[in-house]
PDB file of C-alpha atoms in Angstrom:
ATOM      1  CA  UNK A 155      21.255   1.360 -10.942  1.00  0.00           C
ATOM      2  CA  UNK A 156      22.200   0.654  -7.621  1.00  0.00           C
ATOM      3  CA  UNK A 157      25.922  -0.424  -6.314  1.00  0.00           C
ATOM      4  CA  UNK A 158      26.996  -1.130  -2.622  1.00  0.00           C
ATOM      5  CA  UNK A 159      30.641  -1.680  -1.932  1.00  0.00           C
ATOM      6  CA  UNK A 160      32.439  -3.196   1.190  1.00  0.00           C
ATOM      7  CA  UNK A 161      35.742  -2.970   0.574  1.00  0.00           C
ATOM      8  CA  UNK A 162      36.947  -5.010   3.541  1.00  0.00           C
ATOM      9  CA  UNK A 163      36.500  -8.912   2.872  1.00  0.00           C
ATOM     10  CA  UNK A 164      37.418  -9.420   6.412  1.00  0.00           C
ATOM     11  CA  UNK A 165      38.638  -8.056   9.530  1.00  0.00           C
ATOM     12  CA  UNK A 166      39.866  -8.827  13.039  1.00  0.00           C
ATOM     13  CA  UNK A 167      38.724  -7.014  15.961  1.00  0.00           C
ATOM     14  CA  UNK A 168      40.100  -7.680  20.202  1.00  0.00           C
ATOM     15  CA  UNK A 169      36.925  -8.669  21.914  1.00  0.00           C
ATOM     16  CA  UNK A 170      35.546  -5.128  24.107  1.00  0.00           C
ATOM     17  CA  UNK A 171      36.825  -2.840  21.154  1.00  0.00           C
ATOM     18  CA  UNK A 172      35.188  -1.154  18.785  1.00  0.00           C
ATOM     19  CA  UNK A 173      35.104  -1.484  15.134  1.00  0.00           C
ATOM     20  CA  UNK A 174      34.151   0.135  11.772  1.00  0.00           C
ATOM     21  CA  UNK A 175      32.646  -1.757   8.609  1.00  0.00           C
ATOM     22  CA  UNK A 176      32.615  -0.058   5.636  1.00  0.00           C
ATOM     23  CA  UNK A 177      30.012   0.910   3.024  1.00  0.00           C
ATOM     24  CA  UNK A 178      29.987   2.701   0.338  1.00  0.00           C
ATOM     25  CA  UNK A 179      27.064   3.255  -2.372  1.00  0.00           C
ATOM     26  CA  UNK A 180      26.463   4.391  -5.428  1.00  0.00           C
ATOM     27  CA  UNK A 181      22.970   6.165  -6.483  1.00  0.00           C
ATOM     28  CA  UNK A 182      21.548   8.846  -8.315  1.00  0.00           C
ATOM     29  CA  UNK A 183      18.446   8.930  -6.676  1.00  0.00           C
ATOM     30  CA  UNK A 184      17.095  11.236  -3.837  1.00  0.00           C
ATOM     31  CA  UNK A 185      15.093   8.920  -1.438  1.00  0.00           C
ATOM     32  CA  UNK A 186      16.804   5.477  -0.198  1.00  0.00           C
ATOM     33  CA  UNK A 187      17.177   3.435   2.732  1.00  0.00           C
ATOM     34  CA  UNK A 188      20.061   1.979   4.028  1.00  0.00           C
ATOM     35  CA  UNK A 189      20.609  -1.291   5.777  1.00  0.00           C
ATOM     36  CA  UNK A 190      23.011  -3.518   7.601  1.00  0.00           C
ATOM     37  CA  UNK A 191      22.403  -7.182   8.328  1.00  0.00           C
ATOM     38  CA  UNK A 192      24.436  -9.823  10.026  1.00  0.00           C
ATOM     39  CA  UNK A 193      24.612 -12.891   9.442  1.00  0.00           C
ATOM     40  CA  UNK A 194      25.826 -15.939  11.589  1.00  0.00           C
ATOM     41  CA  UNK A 195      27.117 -19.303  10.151  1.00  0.00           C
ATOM     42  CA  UNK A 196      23.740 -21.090  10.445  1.00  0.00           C
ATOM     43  CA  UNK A 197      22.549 -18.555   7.811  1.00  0.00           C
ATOM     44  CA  UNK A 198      20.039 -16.485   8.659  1.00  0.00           C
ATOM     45  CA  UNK A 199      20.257 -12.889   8.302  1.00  0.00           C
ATOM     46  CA  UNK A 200      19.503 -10.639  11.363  1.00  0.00           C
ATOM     47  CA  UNK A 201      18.498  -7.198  10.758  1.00  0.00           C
ATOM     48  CA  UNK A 202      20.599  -4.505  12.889  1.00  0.00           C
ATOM     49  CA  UNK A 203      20.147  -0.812  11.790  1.00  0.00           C
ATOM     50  CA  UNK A 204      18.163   1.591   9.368  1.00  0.00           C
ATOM     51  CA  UNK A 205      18.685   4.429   8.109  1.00  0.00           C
ATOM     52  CA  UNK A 206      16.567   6.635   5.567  1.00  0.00           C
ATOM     53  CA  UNK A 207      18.221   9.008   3.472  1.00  0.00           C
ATOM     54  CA  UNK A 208      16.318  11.603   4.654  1.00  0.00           C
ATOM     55  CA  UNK A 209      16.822  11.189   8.182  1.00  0.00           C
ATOM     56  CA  UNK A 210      19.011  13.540  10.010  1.00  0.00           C
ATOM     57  CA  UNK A 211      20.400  12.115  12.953  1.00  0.00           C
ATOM     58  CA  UNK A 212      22.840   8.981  12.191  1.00  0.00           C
ATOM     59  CA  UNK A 213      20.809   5.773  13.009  1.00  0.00           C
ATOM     60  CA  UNK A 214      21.900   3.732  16.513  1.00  0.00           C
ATOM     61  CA  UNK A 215      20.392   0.584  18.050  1.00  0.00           C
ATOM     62  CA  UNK A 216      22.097  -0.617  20.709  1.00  0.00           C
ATOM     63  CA  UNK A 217      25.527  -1.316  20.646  1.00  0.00           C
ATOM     64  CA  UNK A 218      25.219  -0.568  16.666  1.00  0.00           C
ATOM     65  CA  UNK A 219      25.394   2.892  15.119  1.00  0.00           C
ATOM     66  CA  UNK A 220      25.631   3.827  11.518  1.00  0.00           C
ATOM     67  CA  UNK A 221      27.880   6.422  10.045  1.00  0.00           C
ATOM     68  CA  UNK A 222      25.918   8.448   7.441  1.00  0.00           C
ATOM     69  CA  UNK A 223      27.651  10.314   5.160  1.00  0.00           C
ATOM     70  CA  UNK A 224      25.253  11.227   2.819  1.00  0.00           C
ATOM     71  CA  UNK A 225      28.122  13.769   0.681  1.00  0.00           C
ATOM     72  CA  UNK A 226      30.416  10.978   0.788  1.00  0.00           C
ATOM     73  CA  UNK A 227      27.846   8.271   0.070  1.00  0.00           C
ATOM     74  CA  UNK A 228      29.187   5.887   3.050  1.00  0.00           C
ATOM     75  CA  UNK A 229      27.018   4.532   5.582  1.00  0.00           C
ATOM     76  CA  UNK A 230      29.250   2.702   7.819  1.00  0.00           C
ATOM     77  CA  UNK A 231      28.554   0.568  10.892  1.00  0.00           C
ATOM     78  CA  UNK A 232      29.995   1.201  13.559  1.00  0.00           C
ATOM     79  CA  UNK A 233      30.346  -2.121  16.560  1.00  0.00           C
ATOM     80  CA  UNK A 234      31.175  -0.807  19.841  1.00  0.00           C
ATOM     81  CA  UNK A 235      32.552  -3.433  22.598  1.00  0.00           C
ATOM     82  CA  UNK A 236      32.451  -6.235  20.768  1.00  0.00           C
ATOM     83  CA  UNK A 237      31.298  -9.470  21.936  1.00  0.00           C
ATOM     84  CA  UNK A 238      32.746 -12.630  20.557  1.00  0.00           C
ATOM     85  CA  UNK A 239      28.974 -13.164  19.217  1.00  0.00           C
ATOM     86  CA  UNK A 240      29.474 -10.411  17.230  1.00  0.00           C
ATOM     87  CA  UNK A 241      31.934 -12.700  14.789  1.00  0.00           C
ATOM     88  CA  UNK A 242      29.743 -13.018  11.434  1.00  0.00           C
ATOM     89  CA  UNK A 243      29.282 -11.861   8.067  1.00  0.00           C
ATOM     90  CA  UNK A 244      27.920  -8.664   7.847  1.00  0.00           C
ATOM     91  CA  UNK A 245      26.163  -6.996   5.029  1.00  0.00           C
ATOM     92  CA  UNK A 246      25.282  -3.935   3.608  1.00  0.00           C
ATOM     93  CA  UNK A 247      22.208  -3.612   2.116  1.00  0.00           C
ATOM     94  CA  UNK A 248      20.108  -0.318   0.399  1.00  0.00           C
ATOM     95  CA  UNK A 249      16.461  -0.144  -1.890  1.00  0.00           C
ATOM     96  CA  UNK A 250      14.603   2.857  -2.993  1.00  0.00           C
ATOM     97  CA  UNK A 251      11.409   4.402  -0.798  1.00  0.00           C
ATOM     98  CA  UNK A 252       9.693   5.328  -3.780  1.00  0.00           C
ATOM     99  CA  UNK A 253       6.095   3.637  -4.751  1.00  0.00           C
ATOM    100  CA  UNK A 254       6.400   0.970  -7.632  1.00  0.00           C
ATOM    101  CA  UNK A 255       7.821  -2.156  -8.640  1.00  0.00           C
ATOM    102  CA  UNK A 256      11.406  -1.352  -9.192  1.00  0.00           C
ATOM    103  CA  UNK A 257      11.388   0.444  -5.959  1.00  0.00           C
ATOM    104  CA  UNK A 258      10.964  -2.879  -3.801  1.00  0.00           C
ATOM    105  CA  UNK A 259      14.206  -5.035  -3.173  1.00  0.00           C
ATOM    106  CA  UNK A 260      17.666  -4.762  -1.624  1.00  0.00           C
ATOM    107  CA  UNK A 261      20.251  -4.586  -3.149  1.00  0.00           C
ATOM    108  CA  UNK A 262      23.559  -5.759  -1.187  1.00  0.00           C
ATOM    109  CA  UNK A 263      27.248  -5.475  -1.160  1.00  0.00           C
ATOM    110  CA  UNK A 264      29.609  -8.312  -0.606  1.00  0.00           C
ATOM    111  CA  UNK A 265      29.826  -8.738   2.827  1.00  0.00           C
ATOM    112  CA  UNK A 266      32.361  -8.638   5.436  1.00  0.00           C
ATOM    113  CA  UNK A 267      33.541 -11.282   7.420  1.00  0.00           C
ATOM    114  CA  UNK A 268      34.089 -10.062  11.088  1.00  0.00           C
ATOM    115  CA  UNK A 269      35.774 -12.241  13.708  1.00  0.00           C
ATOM    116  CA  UNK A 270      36.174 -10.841  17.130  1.00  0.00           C
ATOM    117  CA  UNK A 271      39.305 -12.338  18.864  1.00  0.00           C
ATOM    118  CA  UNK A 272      39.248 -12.984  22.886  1.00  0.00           C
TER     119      UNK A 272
ATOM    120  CA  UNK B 522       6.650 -13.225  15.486  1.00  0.00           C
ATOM    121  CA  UNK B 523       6.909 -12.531  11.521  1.00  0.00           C
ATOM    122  CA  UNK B 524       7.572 -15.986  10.065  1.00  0.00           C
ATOM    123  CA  UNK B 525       9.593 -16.684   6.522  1.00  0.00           C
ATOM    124  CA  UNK B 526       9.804 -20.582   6.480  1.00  0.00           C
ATOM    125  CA  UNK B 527      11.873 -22.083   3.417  1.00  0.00           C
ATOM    126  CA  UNK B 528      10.667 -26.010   3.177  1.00  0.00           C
ATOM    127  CA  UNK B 529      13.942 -27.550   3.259  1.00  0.00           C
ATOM    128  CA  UNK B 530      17.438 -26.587   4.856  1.00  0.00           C
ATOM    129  CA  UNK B 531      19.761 -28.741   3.034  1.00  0.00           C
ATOM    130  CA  UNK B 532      19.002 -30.432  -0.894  1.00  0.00           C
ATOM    131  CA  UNK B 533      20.969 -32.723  -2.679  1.00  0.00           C
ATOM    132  CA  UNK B 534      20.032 -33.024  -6.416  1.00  0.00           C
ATOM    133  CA  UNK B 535      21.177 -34.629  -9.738  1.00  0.00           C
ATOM    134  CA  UNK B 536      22.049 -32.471 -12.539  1.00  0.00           C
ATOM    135  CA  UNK B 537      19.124 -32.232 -14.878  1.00  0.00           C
ATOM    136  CA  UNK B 538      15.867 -32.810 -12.418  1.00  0.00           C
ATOM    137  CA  UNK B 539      13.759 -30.365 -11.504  1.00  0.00           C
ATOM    138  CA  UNK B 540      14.092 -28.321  -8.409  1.00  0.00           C
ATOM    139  CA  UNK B 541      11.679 -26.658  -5.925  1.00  0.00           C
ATOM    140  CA  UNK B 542      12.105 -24.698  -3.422  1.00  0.00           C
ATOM    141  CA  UNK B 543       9.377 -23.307  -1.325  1.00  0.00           C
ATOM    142  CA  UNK B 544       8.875 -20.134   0.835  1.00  0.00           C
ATOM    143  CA  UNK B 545       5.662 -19.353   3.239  1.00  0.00           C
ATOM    144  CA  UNK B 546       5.564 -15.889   4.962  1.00  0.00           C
ATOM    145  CA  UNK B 547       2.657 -15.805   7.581  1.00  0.00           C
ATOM    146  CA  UNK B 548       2.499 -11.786   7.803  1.00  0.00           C
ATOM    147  CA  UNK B 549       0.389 -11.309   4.894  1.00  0.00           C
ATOM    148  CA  UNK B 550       3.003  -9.325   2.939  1.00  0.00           C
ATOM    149  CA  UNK B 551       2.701  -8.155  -0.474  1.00  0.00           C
ATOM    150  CA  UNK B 552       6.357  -8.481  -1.624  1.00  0.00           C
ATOM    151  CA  UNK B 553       7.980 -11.621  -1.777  1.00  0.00           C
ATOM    152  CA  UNK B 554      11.946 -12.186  -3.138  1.00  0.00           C
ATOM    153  CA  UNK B 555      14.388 -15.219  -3.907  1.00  0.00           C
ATOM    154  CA  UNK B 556      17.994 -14.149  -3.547  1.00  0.00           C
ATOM    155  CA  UNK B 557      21.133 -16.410  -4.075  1.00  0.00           C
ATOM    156  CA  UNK B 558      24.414 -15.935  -1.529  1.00  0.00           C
ATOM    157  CA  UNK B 559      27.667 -17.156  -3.308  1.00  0.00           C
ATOM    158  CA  UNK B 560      31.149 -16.326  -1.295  1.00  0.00           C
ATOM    159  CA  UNK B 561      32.757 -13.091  -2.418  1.00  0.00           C
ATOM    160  CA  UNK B 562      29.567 -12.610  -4.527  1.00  0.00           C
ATOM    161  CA  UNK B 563      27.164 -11.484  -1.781  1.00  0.00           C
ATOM    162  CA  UNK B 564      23.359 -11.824  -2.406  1.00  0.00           C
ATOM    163  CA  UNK B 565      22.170 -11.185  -5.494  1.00  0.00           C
ATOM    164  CA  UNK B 566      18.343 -11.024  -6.561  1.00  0.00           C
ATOM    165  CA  UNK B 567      16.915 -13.880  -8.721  1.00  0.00           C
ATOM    166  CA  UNK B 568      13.549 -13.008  -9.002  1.00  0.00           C
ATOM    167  CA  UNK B 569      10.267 -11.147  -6.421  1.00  0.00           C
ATOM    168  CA  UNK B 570       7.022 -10.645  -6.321  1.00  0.00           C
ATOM    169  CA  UNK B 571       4.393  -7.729  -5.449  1.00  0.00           C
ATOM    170  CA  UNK B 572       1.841  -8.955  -5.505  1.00  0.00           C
ATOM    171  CA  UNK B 573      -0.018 -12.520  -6.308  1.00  0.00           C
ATOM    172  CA  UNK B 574       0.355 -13.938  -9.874  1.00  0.00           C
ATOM    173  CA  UNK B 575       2.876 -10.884 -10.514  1.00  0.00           C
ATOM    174  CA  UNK B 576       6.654 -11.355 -10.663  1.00  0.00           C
ATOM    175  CA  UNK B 577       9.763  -9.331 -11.837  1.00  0.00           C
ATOM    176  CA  UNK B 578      13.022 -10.606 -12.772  1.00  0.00           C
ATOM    177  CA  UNK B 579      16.292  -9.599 -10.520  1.00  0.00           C
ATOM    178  CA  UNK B 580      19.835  -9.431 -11.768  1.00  0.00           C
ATOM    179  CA  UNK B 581      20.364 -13.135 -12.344  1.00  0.00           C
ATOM    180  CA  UNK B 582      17.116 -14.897 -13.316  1.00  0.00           C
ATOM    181  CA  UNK B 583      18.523 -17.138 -16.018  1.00  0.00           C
ATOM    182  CA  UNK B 584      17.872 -20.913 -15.204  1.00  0.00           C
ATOM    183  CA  UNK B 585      15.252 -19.789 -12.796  1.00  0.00           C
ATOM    184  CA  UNK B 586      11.497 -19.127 -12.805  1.00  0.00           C
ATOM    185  CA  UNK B 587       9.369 -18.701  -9.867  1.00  0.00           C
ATOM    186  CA  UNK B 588       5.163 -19.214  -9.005  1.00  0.00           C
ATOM    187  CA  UNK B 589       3.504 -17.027  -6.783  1.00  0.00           C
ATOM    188  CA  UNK B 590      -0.288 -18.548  -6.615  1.00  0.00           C
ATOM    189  CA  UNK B 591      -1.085 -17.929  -2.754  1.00  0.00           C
ATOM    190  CA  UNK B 592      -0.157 -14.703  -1.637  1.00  0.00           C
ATOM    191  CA  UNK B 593       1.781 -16.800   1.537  1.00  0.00           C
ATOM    192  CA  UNK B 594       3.441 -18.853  -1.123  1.00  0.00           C
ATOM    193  CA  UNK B 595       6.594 -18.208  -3.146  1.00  0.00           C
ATOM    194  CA  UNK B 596       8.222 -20.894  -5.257  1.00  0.00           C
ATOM    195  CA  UNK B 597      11.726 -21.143  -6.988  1.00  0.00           C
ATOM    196  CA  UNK B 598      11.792 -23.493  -9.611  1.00  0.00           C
ATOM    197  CA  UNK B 599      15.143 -24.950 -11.033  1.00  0.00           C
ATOM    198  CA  UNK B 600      13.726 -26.069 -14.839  1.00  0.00           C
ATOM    199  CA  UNK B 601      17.003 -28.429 -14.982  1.00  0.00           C
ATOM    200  CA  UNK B 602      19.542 -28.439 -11.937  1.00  0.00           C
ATOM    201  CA  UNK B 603      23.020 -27.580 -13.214  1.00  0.00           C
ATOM    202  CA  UNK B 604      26.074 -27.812 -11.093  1.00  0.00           C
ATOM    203  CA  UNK B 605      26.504 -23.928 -10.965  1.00  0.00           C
ATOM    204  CA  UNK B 606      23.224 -23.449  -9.286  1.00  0.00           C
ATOM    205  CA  UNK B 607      24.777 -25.198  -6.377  1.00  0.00           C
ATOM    206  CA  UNK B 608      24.128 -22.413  -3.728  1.00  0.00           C
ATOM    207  CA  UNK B 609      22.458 -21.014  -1.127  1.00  0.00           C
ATOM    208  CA  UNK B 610      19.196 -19.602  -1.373  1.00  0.00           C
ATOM    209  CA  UNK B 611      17.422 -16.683   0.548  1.00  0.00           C
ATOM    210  CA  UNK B 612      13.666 -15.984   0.824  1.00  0.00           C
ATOM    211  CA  UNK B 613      12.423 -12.701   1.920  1.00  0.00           C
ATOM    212  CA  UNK B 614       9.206 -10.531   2.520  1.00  0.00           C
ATOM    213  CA  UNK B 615       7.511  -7.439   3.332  1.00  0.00           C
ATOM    214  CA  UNK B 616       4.893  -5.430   3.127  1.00  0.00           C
ATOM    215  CA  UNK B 617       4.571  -2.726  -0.201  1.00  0.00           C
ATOM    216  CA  UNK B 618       4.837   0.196   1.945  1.00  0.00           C
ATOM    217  CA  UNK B 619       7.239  -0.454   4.825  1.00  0.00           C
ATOM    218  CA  UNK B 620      10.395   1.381   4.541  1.00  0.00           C
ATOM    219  CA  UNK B 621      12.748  -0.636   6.756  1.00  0.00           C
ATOM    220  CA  UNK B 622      11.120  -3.970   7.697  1.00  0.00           C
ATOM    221  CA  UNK B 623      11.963  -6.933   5.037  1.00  0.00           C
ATOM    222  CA  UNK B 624      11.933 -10.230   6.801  1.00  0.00           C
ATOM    223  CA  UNK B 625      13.821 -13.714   5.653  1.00  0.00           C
ATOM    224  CA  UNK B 626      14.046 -16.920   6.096  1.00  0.00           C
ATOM    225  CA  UNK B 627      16.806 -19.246   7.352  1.00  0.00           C
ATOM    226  CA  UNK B 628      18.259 -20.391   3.956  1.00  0.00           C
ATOM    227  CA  UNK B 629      17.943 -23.292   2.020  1.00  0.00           C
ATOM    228  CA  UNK B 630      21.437 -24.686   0.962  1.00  0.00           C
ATOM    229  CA  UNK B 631      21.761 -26.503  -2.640  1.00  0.00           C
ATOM    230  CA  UNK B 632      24.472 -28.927  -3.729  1.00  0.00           C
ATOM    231  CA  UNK B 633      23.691 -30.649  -7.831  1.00  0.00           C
ATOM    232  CA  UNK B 634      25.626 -33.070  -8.198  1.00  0.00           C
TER     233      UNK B 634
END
């Protein structure tokens, strides 16, 4: 089975810095994806990054880049200048890329609550 | 735009009546998924769907069942509301064979009372 851990309930971070939120998983399998979503206090949850297992290069969209560790198991995101927009819960999310039923959903950690201080 | 509407935003029930909540996707996706968000609990999976008629159980499916007649069309159905179902509630789809795309909805938020 599948386990995601954030082991950061919250954090602070001075608006323009960067940040690090972490993620750590737990899988025996070979082929996964790995996700991060965020997710504002009017609920709905924003995709921000991908990242397959096989994939090589760390993922990055934008201001958002992930940290893939594939060894270590982590895959965490990584907020650079942050924006006072950025303050949110933030999750980390990962399902398996094989065919069949099992295969289909996310599974997600706990979250992190991020609040970005002017 | 991919669209995951959930019919209602905010629900107050009594404890004991009968709850639906509905879910409409507009992309034509086979997989469909009802997820519940507690604080400190994250989102956890209640029940999905691959395909019309067909439906798994997640992690927590007790007190829940779901209908999946349409393909577009996902219901969650509270048998009898119970006070610890008060939650929010997360719809999401995608297609069978996309990797990284899995779309959701805004959220429907349920106090039983």
């Amino acid at each position: 089975a599948q386990k995601i851990t954030q082991t950061q309930p919250g954090m602070f971070v001075q608006e323009k810095e960067a940040v690090t939120l972490d993620c750590t998983y737990d899988t025996s399998d070979q082929s996964y994806g790995l996700f991060w979503y965020k997710q504002p206090s009017s609920g709905e949850m924003i995709f921000l990054i991908y990242q397959g297992s096989y994939d090589e290069q760390n993922a990055t969209e934008g201001r958002y880049s992930l940290n893939f560790q594939k060894a270590r198991k982590s895959a965490n995101l990584v907020i650079s200048a942050s924006q006072l927009g950025d303050s949110a819960m933030y999750f980390c999310a990962m399902r398996y890329l094989y065919s069949g039923a099992g295969s289909y959903q996310l599974t997600f950690g706990k979250g992190t609550k991020l609040s970005v201080i002017p | 735009d991919v669209k995951v509407t959930q019919s209602s935003r905010y629900l107050v029930k009594r404890t004991g009546e009968k709850v639906f909540l509905e879910c409409v996707q507009d992309m034509d996706h086979e997989n469909m998924f009802w997820y519940r968000q507690d604080p400190g609990l994250g989102l956890r999976l209640i029940y999905f769907s691959y395909d019309v008629k067909m439906k798994e159980k997640g992690d927590i499916p007790e007190g829940y069942s779901v209908s999946r007649e349409k393909k577009e069309r996902f219901s969650l159905i509270l048998e009898s509301a119970s006070t610890n179902q008060t939650s929010m509630y997360l719809c999401a789809s995608s297609f069978v064979s996309s990797g990284n795309t899995i779309y959701f909805g805004e959220g429907s938020w349920l106090t039983v009372v």
